[in-house]
Short mmCIF file of C-alpha atoms in Angstrom, two decimals:
data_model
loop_
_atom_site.label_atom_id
_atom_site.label_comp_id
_atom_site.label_asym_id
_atom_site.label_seq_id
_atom_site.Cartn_x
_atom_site.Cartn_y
_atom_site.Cartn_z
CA UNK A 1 55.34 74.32 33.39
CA UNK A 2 52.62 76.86 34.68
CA UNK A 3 53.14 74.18 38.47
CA UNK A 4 56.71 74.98 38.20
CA UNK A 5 56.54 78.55 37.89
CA UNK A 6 54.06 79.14 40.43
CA UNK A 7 56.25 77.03 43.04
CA UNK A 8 58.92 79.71 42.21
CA UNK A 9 57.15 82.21 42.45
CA UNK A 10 55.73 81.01 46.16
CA UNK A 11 59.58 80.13 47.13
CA UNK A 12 60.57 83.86 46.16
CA UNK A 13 57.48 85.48 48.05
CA UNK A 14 58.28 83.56 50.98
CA UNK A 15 62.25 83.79 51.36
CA UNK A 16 61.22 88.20 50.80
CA UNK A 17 58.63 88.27 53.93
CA UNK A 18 60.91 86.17 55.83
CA UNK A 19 63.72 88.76 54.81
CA UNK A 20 61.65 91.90 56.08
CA UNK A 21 60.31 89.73 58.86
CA UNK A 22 64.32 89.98 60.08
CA UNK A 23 64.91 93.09 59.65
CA UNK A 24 61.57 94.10 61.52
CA UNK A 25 62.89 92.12 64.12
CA UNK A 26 66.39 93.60 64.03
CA UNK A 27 64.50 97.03 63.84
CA UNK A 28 63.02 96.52 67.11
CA UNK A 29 66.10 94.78 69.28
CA UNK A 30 68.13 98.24 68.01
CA UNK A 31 65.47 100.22 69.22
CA UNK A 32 65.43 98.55 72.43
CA UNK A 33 68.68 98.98 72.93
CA UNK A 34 68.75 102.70 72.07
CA UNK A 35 65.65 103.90 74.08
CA UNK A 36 65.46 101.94 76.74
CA UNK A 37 68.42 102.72 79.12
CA UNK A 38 67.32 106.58 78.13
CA UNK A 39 63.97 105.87 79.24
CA UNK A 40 64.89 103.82 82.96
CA UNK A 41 67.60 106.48 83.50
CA UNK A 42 66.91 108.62 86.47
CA UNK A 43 66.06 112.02 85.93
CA UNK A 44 68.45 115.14 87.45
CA UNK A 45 66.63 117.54 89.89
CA UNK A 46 67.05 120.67 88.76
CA UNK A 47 68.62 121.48 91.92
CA UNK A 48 71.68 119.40 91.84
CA UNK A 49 72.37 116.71 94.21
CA UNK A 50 72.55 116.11 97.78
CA UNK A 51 76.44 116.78 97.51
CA UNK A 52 75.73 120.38 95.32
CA UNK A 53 73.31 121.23 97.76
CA UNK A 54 75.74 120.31 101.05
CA UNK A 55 78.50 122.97 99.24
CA UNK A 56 76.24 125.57 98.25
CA UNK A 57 75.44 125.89 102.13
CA UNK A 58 79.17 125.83 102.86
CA UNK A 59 79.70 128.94 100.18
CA UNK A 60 76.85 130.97 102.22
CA UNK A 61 73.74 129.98 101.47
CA UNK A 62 71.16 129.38 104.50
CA UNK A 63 71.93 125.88 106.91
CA UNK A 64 68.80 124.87 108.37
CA UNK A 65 70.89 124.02 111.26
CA UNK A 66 71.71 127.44 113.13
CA UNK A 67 74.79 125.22 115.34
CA UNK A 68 76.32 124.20 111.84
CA UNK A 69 77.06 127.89 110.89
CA UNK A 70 80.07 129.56 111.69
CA UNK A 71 79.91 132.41 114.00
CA UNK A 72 79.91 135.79 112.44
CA UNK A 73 81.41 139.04 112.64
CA UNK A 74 79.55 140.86 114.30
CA UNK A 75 77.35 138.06 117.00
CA UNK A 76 80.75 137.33 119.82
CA UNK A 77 78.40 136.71 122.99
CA UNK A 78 79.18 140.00 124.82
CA UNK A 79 76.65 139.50 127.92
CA UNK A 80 79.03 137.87 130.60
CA UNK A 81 81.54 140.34 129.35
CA UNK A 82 83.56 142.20 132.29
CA UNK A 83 84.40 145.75 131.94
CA UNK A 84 88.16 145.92 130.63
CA UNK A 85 90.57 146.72 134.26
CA UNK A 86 88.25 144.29 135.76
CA UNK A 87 88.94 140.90 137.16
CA UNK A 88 87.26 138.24 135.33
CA UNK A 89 86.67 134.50 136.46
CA UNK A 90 88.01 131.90 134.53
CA UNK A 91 87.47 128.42 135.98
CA UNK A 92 87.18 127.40 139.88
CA UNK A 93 90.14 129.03 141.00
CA UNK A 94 90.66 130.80 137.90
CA UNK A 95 91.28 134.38 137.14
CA UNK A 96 92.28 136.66 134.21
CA UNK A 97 92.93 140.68 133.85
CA UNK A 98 93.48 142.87 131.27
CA UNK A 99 96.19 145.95 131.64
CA UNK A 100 98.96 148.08 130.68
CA UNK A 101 97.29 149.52 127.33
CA UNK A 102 99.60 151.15 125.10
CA UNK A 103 99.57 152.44 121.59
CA UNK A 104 102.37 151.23 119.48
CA UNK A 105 103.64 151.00 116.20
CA UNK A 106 103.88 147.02 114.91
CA UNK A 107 105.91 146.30 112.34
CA UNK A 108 105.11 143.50 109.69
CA UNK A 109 107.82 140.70 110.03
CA UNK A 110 105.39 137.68 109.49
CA UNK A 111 103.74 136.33 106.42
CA UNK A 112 100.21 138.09 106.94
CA UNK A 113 101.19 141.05 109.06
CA UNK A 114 100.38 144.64 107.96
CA UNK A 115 102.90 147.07 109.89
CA UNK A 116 100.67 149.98 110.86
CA UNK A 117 98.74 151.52 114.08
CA UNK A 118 98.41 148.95 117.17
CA UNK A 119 97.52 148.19 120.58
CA UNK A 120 99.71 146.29 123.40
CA UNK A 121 98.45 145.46 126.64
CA UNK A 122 99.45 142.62 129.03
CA UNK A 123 97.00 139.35 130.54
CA UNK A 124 97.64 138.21 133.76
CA UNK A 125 96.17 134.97 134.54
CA UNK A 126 96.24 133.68 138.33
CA UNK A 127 96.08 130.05 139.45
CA UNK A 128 95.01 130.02 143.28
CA UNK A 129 94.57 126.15 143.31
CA UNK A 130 96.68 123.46 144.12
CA UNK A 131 97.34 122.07 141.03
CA UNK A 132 99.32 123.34 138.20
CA UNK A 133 96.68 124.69 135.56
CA UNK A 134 97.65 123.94 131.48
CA UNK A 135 97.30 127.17 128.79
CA UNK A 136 98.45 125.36 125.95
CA UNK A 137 95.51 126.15 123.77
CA UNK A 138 94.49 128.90 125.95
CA UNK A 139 93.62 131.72 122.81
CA UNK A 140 93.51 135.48 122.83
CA UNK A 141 91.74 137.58 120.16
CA UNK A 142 90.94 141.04 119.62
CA UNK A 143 87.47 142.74 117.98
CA UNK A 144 87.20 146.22 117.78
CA UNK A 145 84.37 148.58 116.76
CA UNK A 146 80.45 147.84 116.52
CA UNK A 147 80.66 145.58 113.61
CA UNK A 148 83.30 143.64 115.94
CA UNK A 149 85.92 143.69 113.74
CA UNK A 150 88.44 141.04 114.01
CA UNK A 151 91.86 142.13 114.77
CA UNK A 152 95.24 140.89 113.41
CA UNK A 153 97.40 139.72 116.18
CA UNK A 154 100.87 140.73 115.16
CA UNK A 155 104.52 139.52 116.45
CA UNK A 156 105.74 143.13 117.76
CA UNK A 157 106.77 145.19 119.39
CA UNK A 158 107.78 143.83 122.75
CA UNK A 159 105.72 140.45 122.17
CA UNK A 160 105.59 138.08 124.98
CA UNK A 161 103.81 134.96 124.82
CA UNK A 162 101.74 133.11 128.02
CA UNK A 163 103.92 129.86 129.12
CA UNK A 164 101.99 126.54 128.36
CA UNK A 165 101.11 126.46 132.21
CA UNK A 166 100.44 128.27 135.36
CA UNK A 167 102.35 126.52 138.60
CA UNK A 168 99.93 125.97 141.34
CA UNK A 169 99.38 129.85 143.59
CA UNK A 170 101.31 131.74 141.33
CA UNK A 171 100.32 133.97 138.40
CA UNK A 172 101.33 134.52 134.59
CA UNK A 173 101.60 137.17 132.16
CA UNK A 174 101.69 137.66 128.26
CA UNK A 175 102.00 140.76 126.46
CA UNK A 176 99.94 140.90 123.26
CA UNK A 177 100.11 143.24 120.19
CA UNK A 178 97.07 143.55 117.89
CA UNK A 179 96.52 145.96 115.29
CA UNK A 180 93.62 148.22 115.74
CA UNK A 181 93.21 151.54 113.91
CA UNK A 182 93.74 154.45 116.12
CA UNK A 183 90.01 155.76 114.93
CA UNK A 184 88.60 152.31 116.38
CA UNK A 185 89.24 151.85 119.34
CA UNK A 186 86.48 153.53 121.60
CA UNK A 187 85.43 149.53 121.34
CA UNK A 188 87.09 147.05 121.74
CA UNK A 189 86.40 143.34 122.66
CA UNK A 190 89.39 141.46 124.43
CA UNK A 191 88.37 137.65 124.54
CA UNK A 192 90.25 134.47 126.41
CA UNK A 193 89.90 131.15 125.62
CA UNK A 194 90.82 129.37 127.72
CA UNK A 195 90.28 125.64 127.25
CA UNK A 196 88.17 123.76 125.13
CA UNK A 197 84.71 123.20 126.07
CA UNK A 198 84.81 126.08 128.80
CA UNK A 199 83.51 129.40 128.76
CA UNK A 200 84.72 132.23 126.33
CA UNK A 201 86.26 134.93 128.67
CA UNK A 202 85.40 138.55 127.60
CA UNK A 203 86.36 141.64 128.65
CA UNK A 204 84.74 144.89 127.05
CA UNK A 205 85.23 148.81 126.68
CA UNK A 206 87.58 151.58 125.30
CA UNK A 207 91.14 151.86 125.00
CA UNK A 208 92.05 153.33 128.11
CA UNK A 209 93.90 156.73 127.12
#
């Protein structure tokens, strides 16, 4: 009797450690599962990634590569300007001019235009080669003031655009209208350009009166 009981007793002791021998072992396979992808996971800079750190130079924060940058107000290369009446060359055989200031009143008629004080003056550009010479992307803008202030280039009065080319020997006008307050303009910045890849074109000095 005292045999049987003691077999039964054994039995039950073993079938209870096997039991919490389990559930150790169950223990430990959850835990593995729960800490260890926490653990291998890479940690965040505090910084942000290569990506946050590309757009937070695009919203203004320092590029450690001065070309990258945009130009800004203020830094338009003005030593190879030409005084404004003068004769400035373009490309081999190349010439532009600046003339016929006048002071108008522009009226807004565009999406973006402000109707207010403006200046209208007239570029000639002269082709003495043989070849006809393209303007299609040829680009005029306006800067007044210290700061170089860029001007709005409006649509009138008495607009005329330059033709998308200049016949070989023969010359071309446009006649431009930009608004410039009439308190700003003792300098003003008239730039061409002219193709891509060639030089910016600059003519410099007040509105003549």
């Amino acid at each position: 009797m005292t045999t049987g009981d003691d077999g039964s007793v054994r039995t039950r002791s073993r079938a209870v450690w096997i039991g919490v021998a389990l559930i150790a072992v169950v223990a430990v396979v959850i835990a593995l599962i729960v800490f260890l992808p926490r653990a291998t996971a890479p940690v965040a800079s505090p910084t942000g990634s290569a990506t946050n750190g590309t757009a937070s130079a695009t919203d203004g924060s320092a590029s450690s590569d001065p070309s990258s940058s945009p130009v800004a107000t203020g830094t338009i290369p003005t030593e190879s300007a030409v005084p404004i009446g003068s004769v400035a060359p373009v490309a081999p055989g190349v010439t532009a001019a600046v003339a016929g200031f006048e002071a108008v009143e522009s009226e807004a008629k565009m999406p973006g235009e402000v109707a207010g004080p403006s200046i209208r003056f007239t570029i000639t550009i002269t082709n003495s080669t043989d070849a006809p010479v393209s303007l299609a992307s040829a680009l005029v803008n306006v800067y007044y003031g210290p700061s170089q202030t860029p001007s709005q280039d409006m649509s009138n009065p008495g607009v005329k655009e330059l033709p998308a080319e200049i016949p070989a020997g023969a010359s071309v006008d446009g006649v431009l209208v930009f608004d410039v307050p009439e308190a700003d303009r003792e300098l003003l910045l008239i730039t061409l350009d002219y193709q891509p890849g060639e030089p910016v074109v600059a003519f410099q000095g007040a509105f003549p009166a």
